[in-house]
PDB file of C-alpha atoms in Angstrom:
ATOM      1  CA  UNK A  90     -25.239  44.012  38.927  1.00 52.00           C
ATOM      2  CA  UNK A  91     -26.954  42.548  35.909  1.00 51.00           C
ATOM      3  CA  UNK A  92     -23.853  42.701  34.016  1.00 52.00           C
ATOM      4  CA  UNK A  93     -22.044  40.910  36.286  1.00 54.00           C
ATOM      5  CA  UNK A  94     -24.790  37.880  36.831  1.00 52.00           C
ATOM      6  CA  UNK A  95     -25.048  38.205  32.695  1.00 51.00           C
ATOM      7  CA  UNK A  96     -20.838  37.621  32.827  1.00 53.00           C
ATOM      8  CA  UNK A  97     -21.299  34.803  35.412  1.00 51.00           C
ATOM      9  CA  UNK A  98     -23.697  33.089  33.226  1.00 50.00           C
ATOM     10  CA  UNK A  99     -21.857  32.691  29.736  1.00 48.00           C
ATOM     11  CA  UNK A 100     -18.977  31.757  31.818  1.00 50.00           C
ATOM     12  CA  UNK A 101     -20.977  29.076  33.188  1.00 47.00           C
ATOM     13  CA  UNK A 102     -22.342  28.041  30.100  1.00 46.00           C
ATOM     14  CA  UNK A 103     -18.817  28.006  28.273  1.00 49.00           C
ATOM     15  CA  UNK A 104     -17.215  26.286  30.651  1.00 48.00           C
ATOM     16  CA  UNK A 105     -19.980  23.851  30.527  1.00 49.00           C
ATOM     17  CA  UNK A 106     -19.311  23.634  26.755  1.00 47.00           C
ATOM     18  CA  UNK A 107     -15.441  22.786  27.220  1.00 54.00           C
ATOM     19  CA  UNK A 108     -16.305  19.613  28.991  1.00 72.00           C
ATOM     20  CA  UNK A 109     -19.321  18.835  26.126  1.00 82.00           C
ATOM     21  CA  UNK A 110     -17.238  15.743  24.270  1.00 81.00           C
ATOM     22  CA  UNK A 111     -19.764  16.801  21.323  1.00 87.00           C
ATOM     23  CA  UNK A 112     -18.453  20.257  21.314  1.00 89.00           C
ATOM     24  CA  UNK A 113     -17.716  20.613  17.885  1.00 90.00           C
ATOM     25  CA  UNK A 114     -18.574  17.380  16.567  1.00 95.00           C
ATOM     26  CA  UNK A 115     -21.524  15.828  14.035  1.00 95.00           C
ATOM     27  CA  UNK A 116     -23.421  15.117  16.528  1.00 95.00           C
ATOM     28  CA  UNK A 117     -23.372  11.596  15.923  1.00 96.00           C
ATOM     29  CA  UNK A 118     -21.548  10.584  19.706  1.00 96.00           C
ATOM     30  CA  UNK A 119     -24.838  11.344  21.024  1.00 96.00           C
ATOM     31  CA  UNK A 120     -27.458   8.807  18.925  1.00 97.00           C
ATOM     32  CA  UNK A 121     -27.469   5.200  19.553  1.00 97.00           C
ATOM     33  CA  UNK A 122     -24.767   2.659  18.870  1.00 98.00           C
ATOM     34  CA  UNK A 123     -26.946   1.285  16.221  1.00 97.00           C
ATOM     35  CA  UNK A 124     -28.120   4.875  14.729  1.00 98.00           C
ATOM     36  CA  UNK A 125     -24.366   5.612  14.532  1.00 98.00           C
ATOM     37  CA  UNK A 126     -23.979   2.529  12.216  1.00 98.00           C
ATOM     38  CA  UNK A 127     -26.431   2.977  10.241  1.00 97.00           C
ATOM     39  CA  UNK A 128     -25.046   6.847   9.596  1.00 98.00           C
ATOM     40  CA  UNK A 129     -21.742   5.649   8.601  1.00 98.00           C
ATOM     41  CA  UNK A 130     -23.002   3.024   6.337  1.00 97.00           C
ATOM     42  CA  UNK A 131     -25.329   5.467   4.550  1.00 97.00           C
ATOM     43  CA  UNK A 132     -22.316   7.453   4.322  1.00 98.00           C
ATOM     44  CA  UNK A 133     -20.213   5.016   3.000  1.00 97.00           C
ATOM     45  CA  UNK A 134     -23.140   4.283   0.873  1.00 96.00           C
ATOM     46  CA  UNK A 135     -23.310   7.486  -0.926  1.00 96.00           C
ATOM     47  CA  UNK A 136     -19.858   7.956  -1.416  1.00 97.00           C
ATOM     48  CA  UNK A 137     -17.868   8.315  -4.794  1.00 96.00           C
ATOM     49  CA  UNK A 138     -14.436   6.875  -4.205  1.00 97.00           C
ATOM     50  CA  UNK A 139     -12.510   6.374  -1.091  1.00 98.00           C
ATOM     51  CA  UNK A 140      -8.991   4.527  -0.091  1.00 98.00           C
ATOM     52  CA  UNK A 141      -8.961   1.391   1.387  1.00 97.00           C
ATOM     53  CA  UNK A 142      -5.879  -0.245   3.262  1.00 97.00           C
ATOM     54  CA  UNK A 143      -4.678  -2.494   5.907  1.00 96.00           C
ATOM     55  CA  UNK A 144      -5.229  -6.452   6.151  1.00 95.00           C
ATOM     56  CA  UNK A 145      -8.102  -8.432   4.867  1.00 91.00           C
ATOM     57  CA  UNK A 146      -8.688 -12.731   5.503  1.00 88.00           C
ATOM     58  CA  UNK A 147     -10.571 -14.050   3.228  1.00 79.00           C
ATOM     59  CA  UNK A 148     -10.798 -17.795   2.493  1.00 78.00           C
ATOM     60  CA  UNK A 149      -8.391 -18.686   5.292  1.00 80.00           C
ATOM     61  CA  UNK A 150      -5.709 -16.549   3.599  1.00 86.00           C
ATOM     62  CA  UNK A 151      -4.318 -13.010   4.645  1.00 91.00           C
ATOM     63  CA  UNK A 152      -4.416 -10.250   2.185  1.00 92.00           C
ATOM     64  CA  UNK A 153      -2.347  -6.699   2.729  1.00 95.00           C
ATOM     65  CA  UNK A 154      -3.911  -4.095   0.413  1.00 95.00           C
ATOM     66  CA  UNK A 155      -3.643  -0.717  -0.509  1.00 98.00           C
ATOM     67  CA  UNK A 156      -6.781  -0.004  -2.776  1.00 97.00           C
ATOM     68  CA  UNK A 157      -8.264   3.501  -4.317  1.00 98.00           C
ATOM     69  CA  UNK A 158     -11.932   2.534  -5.393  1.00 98.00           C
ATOM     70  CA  UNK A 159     -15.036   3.891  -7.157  1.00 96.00           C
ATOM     71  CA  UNK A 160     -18.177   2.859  -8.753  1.00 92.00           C
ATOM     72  CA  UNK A 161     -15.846   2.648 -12.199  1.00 93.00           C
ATOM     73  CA  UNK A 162     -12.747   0.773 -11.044  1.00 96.00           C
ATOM     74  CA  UNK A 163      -9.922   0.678  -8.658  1.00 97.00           C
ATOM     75  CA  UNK A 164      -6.235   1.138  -8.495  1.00 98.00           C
ATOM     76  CA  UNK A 165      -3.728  -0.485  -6.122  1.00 97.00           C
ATOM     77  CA  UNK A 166      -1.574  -3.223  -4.361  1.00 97.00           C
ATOM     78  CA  UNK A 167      -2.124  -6.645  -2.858  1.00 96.00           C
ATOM     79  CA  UNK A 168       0.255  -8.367  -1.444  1.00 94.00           C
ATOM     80  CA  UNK A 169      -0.562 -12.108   0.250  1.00 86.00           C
ATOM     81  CA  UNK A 170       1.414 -13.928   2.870  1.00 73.00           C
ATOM     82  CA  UNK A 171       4.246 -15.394   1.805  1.00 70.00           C
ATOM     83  CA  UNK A 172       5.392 -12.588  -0.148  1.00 71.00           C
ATOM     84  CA  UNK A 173       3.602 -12.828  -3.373  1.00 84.00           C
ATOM     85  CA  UNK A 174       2.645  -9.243  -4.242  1.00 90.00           C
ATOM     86  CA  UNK A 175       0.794  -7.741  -7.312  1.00 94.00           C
ATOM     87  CA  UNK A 176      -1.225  -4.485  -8.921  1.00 96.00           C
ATOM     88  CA  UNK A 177      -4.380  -4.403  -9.999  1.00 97.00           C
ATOM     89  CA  UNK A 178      -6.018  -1.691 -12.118  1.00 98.00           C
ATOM     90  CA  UNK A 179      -9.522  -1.940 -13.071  1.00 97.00           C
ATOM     91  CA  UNK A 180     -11.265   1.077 -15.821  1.00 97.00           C
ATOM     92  CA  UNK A 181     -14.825  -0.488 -16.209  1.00 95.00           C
ATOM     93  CA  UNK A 182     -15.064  -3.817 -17.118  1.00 94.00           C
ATOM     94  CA  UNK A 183     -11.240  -3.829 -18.230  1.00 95.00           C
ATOM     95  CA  UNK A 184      -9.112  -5.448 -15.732  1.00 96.00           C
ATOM     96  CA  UNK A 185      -5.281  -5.459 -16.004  1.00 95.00           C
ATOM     97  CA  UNK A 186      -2.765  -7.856 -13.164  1.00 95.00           C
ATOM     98  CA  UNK A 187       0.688  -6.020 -13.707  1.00 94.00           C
ATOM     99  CA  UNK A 188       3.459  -8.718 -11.116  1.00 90.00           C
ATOM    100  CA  UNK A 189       7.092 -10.097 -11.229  1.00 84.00           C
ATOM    101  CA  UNK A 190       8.012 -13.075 -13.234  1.00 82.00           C
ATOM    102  CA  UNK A 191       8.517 -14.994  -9.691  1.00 81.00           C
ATOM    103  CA  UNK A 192       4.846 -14.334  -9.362  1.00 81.00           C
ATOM    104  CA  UNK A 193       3.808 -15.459 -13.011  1.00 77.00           C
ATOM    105  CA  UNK A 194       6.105 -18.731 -12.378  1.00 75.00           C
ATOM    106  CA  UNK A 195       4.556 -19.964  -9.455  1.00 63.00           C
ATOM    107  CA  UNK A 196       0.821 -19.196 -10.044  1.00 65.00           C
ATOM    108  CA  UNK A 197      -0.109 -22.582 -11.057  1.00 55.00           C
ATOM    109  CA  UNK A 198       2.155 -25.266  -9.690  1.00 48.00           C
ATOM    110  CA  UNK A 199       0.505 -25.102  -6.406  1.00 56.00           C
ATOM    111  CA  UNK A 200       3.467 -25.506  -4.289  1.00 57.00           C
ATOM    112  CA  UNK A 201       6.198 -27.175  -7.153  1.00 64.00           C
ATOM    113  CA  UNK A 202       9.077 -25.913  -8.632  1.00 70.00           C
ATOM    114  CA  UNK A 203       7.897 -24.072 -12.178  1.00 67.00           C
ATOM    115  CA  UNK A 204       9.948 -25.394 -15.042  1.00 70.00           C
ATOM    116  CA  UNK A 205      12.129 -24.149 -17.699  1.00 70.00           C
ATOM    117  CA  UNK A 206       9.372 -23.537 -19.840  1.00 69.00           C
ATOM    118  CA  UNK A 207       7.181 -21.756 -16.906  1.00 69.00           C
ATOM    119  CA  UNK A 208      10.021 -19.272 -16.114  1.00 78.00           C
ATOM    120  CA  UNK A 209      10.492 -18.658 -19.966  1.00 69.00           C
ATOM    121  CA  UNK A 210       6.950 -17.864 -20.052  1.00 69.00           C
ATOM    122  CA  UNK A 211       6.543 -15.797 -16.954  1.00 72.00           C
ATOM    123  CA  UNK A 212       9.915 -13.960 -18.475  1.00 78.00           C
ATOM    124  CA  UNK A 213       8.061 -12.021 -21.012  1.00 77.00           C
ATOM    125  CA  UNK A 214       4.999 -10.916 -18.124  1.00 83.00           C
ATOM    126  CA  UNK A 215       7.230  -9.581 -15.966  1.00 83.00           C
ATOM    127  CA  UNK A 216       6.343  -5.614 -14.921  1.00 81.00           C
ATOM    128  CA  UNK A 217       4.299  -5.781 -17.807  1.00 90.00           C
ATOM    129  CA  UNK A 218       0.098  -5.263 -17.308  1.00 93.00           C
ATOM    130  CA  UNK A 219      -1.771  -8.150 -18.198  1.00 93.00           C
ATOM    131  CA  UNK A 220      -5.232  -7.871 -19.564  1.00 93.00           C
ATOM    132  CA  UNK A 221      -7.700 -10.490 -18.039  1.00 92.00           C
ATOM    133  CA  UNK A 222     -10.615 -11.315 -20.090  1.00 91.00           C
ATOM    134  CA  UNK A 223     -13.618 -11.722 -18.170  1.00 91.00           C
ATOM    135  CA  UNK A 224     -14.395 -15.072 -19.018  1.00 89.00           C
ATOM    136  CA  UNK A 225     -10.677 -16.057 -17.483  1.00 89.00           C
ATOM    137  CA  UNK A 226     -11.441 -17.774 -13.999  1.00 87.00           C
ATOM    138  CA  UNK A 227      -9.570 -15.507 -12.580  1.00 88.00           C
ATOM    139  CA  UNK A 228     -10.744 -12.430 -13.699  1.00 92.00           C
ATOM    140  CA  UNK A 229     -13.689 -13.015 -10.580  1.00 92.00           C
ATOM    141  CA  UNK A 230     -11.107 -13.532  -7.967  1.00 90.00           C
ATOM    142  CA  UNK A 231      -8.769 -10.338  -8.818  1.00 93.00           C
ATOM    143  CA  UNK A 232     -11.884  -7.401  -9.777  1.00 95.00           C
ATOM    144  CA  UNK A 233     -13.116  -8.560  -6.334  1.00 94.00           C
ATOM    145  CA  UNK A 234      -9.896  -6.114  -5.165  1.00 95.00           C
ATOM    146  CA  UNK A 235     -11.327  -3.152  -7.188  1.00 97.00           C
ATOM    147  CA  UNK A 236     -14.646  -3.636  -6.334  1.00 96.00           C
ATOM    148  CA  UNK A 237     -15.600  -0.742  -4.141  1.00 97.00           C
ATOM    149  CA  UNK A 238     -19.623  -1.969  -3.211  1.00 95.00           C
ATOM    150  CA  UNK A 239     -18.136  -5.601  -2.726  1.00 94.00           C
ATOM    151  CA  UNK A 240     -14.950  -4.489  -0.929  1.00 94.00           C
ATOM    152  CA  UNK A 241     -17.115  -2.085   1.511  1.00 96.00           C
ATOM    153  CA  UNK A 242     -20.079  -4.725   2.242  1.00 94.00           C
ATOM    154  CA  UNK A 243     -17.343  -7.366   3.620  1.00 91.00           C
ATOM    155  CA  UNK A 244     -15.186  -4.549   5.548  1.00 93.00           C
ATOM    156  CA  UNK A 245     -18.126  -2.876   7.330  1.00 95.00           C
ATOM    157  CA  UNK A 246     -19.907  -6.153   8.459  1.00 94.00           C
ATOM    158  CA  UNK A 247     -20.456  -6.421  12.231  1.00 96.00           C
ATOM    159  CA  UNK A 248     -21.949  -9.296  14.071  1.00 95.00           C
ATOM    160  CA  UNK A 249     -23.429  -9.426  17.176  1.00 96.00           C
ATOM    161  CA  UNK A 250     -25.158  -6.595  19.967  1.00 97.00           C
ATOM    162  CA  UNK A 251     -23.852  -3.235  19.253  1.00 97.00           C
ATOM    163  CA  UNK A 252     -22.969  -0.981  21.629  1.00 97.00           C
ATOM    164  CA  UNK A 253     -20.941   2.751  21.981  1.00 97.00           C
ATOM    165  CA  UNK A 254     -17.521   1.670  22.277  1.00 94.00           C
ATOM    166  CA  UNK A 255     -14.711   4.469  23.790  1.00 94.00           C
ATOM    167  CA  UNK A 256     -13.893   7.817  21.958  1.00 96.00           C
ATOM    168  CA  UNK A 257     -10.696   8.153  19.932  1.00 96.00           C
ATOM    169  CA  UNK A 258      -8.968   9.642  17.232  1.00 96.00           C
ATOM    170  CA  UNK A 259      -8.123   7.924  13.605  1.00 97.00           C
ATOM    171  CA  UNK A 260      -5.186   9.993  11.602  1.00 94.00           C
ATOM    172  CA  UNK A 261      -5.896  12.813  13.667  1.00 95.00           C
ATOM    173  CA  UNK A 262      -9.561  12.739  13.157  1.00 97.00           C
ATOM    174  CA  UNK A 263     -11.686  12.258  16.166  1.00 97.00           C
ATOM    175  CA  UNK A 264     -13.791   9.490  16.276  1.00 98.00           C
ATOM    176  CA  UNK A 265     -16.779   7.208  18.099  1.00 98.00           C
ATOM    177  CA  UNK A 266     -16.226   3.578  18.530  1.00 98.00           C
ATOM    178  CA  UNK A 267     -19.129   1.097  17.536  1.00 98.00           C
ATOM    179  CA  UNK A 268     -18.214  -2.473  19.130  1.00 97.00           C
ATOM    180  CA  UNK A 269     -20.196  -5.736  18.257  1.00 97.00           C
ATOM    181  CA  UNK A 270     -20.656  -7.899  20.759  1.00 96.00           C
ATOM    182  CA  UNK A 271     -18.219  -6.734  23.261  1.00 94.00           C
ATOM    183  CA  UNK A 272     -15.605  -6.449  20.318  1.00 94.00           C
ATOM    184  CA  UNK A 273     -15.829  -9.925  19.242  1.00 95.00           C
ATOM    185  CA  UNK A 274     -18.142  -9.374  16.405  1.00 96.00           C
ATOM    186  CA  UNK A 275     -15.586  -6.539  15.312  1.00 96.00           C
ATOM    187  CA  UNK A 276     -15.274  -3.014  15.887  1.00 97.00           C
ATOM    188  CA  UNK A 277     -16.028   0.381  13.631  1.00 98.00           C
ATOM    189  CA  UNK A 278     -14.635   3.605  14.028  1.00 98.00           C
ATOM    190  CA  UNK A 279     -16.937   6.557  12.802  1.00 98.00           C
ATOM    191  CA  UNK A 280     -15.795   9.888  11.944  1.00 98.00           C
ATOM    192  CA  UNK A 281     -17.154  12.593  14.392  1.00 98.00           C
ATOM    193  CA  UNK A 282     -15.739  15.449  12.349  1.00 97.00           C
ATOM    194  CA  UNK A 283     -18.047  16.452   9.121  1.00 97.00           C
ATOM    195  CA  UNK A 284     -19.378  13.863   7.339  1.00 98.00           C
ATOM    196  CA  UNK A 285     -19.556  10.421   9.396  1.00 98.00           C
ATOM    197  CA  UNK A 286     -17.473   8.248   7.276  1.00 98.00           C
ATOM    198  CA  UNK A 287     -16.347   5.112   8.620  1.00 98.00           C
ATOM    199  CA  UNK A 288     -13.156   5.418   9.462  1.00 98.00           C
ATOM    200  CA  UNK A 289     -11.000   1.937  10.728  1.00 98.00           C
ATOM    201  CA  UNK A 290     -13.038  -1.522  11.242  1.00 97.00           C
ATOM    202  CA  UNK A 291     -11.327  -4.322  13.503  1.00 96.00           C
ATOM    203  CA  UNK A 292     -12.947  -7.493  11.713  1.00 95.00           C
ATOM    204  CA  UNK A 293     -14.750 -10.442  13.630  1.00 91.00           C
ATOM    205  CA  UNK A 294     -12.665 -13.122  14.557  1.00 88.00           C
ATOM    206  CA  UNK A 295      -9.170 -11.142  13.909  1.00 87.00           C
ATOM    207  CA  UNK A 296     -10.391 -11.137  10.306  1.00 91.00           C
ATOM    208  CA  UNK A 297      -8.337  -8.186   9.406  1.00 93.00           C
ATOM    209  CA  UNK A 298      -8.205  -4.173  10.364  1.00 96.00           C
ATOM    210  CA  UNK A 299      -8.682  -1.666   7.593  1.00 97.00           C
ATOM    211  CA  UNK A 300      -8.435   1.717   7.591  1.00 98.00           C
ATOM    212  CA  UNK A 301     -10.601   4.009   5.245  1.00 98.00           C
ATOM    213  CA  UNK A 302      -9.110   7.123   4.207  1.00 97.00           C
ATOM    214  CA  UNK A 303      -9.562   9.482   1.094  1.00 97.00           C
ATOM    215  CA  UNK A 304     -13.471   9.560   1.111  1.00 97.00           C
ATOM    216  CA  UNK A 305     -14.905  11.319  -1.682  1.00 95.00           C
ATOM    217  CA  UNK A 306     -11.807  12.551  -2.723  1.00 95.00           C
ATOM    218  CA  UNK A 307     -11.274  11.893  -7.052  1.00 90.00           C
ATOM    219  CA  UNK A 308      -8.588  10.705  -9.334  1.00 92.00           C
ATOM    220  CA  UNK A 309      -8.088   9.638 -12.200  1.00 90.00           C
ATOM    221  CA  UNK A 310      -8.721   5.923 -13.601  1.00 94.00           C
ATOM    222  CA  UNK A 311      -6.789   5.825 -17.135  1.00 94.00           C
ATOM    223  CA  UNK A 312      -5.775   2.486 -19.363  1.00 94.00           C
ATOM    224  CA  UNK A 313      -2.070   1.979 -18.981  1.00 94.00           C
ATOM    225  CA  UNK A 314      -0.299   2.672 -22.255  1.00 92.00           C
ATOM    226  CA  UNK A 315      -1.079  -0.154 -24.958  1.00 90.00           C
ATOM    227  CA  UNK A 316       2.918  -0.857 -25.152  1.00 88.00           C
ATOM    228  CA  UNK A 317       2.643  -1.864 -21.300  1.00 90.00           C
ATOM    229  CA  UNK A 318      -0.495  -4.111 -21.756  1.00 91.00           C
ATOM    230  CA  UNK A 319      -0.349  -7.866 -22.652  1.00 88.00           C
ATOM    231  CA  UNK A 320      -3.050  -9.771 -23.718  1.00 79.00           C
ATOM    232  CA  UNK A 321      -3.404 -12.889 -21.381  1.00 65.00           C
ATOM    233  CA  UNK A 322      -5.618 -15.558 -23.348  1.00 61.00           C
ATOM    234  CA  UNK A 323      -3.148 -14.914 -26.121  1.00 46.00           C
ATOM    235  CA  UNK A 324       0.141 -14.776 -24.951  1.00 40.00           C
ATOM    236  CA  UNK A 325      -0.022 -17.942 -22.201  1.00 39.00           C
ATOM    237  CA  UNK A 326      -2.268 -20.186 -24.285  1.00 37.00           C
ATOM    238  CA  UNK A 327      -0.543 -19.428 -27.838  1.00 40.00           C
ATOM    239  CA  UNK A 328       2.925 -19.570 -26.957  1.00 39.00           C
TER     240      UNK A 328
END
C-alpha cells in the first residue's frame, strides 16, 4: 500500500512538472518584467562579443546590418535604403570602409550626378579597404557600426511601463517577452535557456528589429592585408 500511494505521488508531482512552463528553464519567466530586464542587460553587459543583425533607424534613415562586435572592434555589413551597401572592419582604433566604386562616386554629391573626375577617383577604391583616420568626419559616423557598448545601449532601450509579454521561441531558443508600454515603447525577447541573453528587440516607434545571436562566442579581428588597404586622407585629397 505505501508503494502504491509513494507511485501515485511522483506521478502527481511529474505530471505537475510537465505543465511547469519553467520546467527546464533559467528561471527568469518567473521574476518581474522589470527584474527580467535588468538580467538580460547585465548579461548583455558582461558579455565579450556577440552578433548583431536585422534593421536599425537612426536619424530618419533605415540601416540593414549584419555586425560581429567586441570590446576591440567589429566586423560586418551595412547596407542603407536605396541600395548603397558597404563593410566595415574595425581592430582597435583602426577603422577600414571596404565599398563599390558606385558607392565612392556618389558619397558626396548629395543627390547629383558624380563627374568624370569623381568616377575616375572612386575607380581606384573600388573593393579595396579604405583606412579612415580618426580625425576624418566620418570616421565618427562609420565606428558607430562596430561599436559593440554604443550599438547595444541604442538596441536594448525600452520606453515606457514594462510588463511580461507572451512566451516564445527565437532560432529555436525559448524565450520570455518583455513589452514596454503595451509594445509601443518596443519589445525584448530574453533567452530562457542558460544564460539570459537578450535575444530579438522590436524598437519603439517601428525603429527597427534586431536579432542578437552569437553571444560570447570569439573570432578573430585581423588587419586586412596591407596590399588591400588604401590610405584615405592621401589618396582622395592628393590625387
Amino acid at each position: 500500500m505505501t508503494g502504491t500511494v509513494c507511485a501515485a505521488l511522483v506521478a502527481l508531482l511529474t505530471a505537475c512538472g510537465a505543465d511547469d512552463p519553467d520546467a527546464g528553464t533559467n528561471g527568469v519567466g518567473k521574476l518581474s518584467a522589470a527584474q527580467i530586464e535588468k538580467r538580460a542587460r547585465q548579461a548583455a553587459d558582461a558579455a565579450e562579443a556577440v552578433r548583431l543583425s536585422g534593421t536599425l533607424v537612426s536619424d530618419a534613415r533605415t540601416y540593414r546590418l549584419d555586425m560581429r562586435l567586441t570590446a576591440e572592434g567589429g566586423v560586418g555589413e551595412v547596407a542603407a535604403k536605396g541600395g548603397t551597401r558597404f563593410e566595415l572592419l574595425r581592430v582597435r582604433e583602426d577603422l577600414y570602409l571596404k565599398a563599390d566604386a558606385e558607392f565612392w562616386a556618389h558619397r558626396e554629391q548629395e543627390g547629383e550626378e558624380p563627374s568624370k573626375a569623381d568616377r575616375e577617383a572612386a575607380g581606384k577604391l573600388d573593393g579595396k579597404y579604405v583606412k579612415v583616420p580618426p580625425a576624418d568626419p566620418s570616421y565618427a559616423q562609420f565606428s558607430a557600426f562596430t561599436e559593440m557598448d554604443v550599438l547595444l545601449d541604442l538596441v536594448l532601450a525600452l520606453d515606457g511601463t514594462r510588463e511580461t509579454g507572451a512566451r516564445g521561441e527565437v532560432d529555436g531558443v525559448r524565450t520570455i517577452r518583455v513589452s514596454a508600454d503595451g509594445g509601443r515603447g518596443g519589445t525584448m525577447d530574453v533567452s530562457l535557456v542558460g544564460t539570459p541573453y537578450p535575444l530579438r528587440l522590436q524598437r519603439a516607434g517601428d525603429a527597427g528589429t534586431v536579432t542578437m545571436t552569437n553571444w560570447n562566442t570569439e573570432f578573430s579581428l585581423r588587419p586586412p592585408d596591407e596590399q588591400q588597404v588604401v590610405d584615405y586622407g592621401k589618396k582622395i585629397t592628393e590625387d
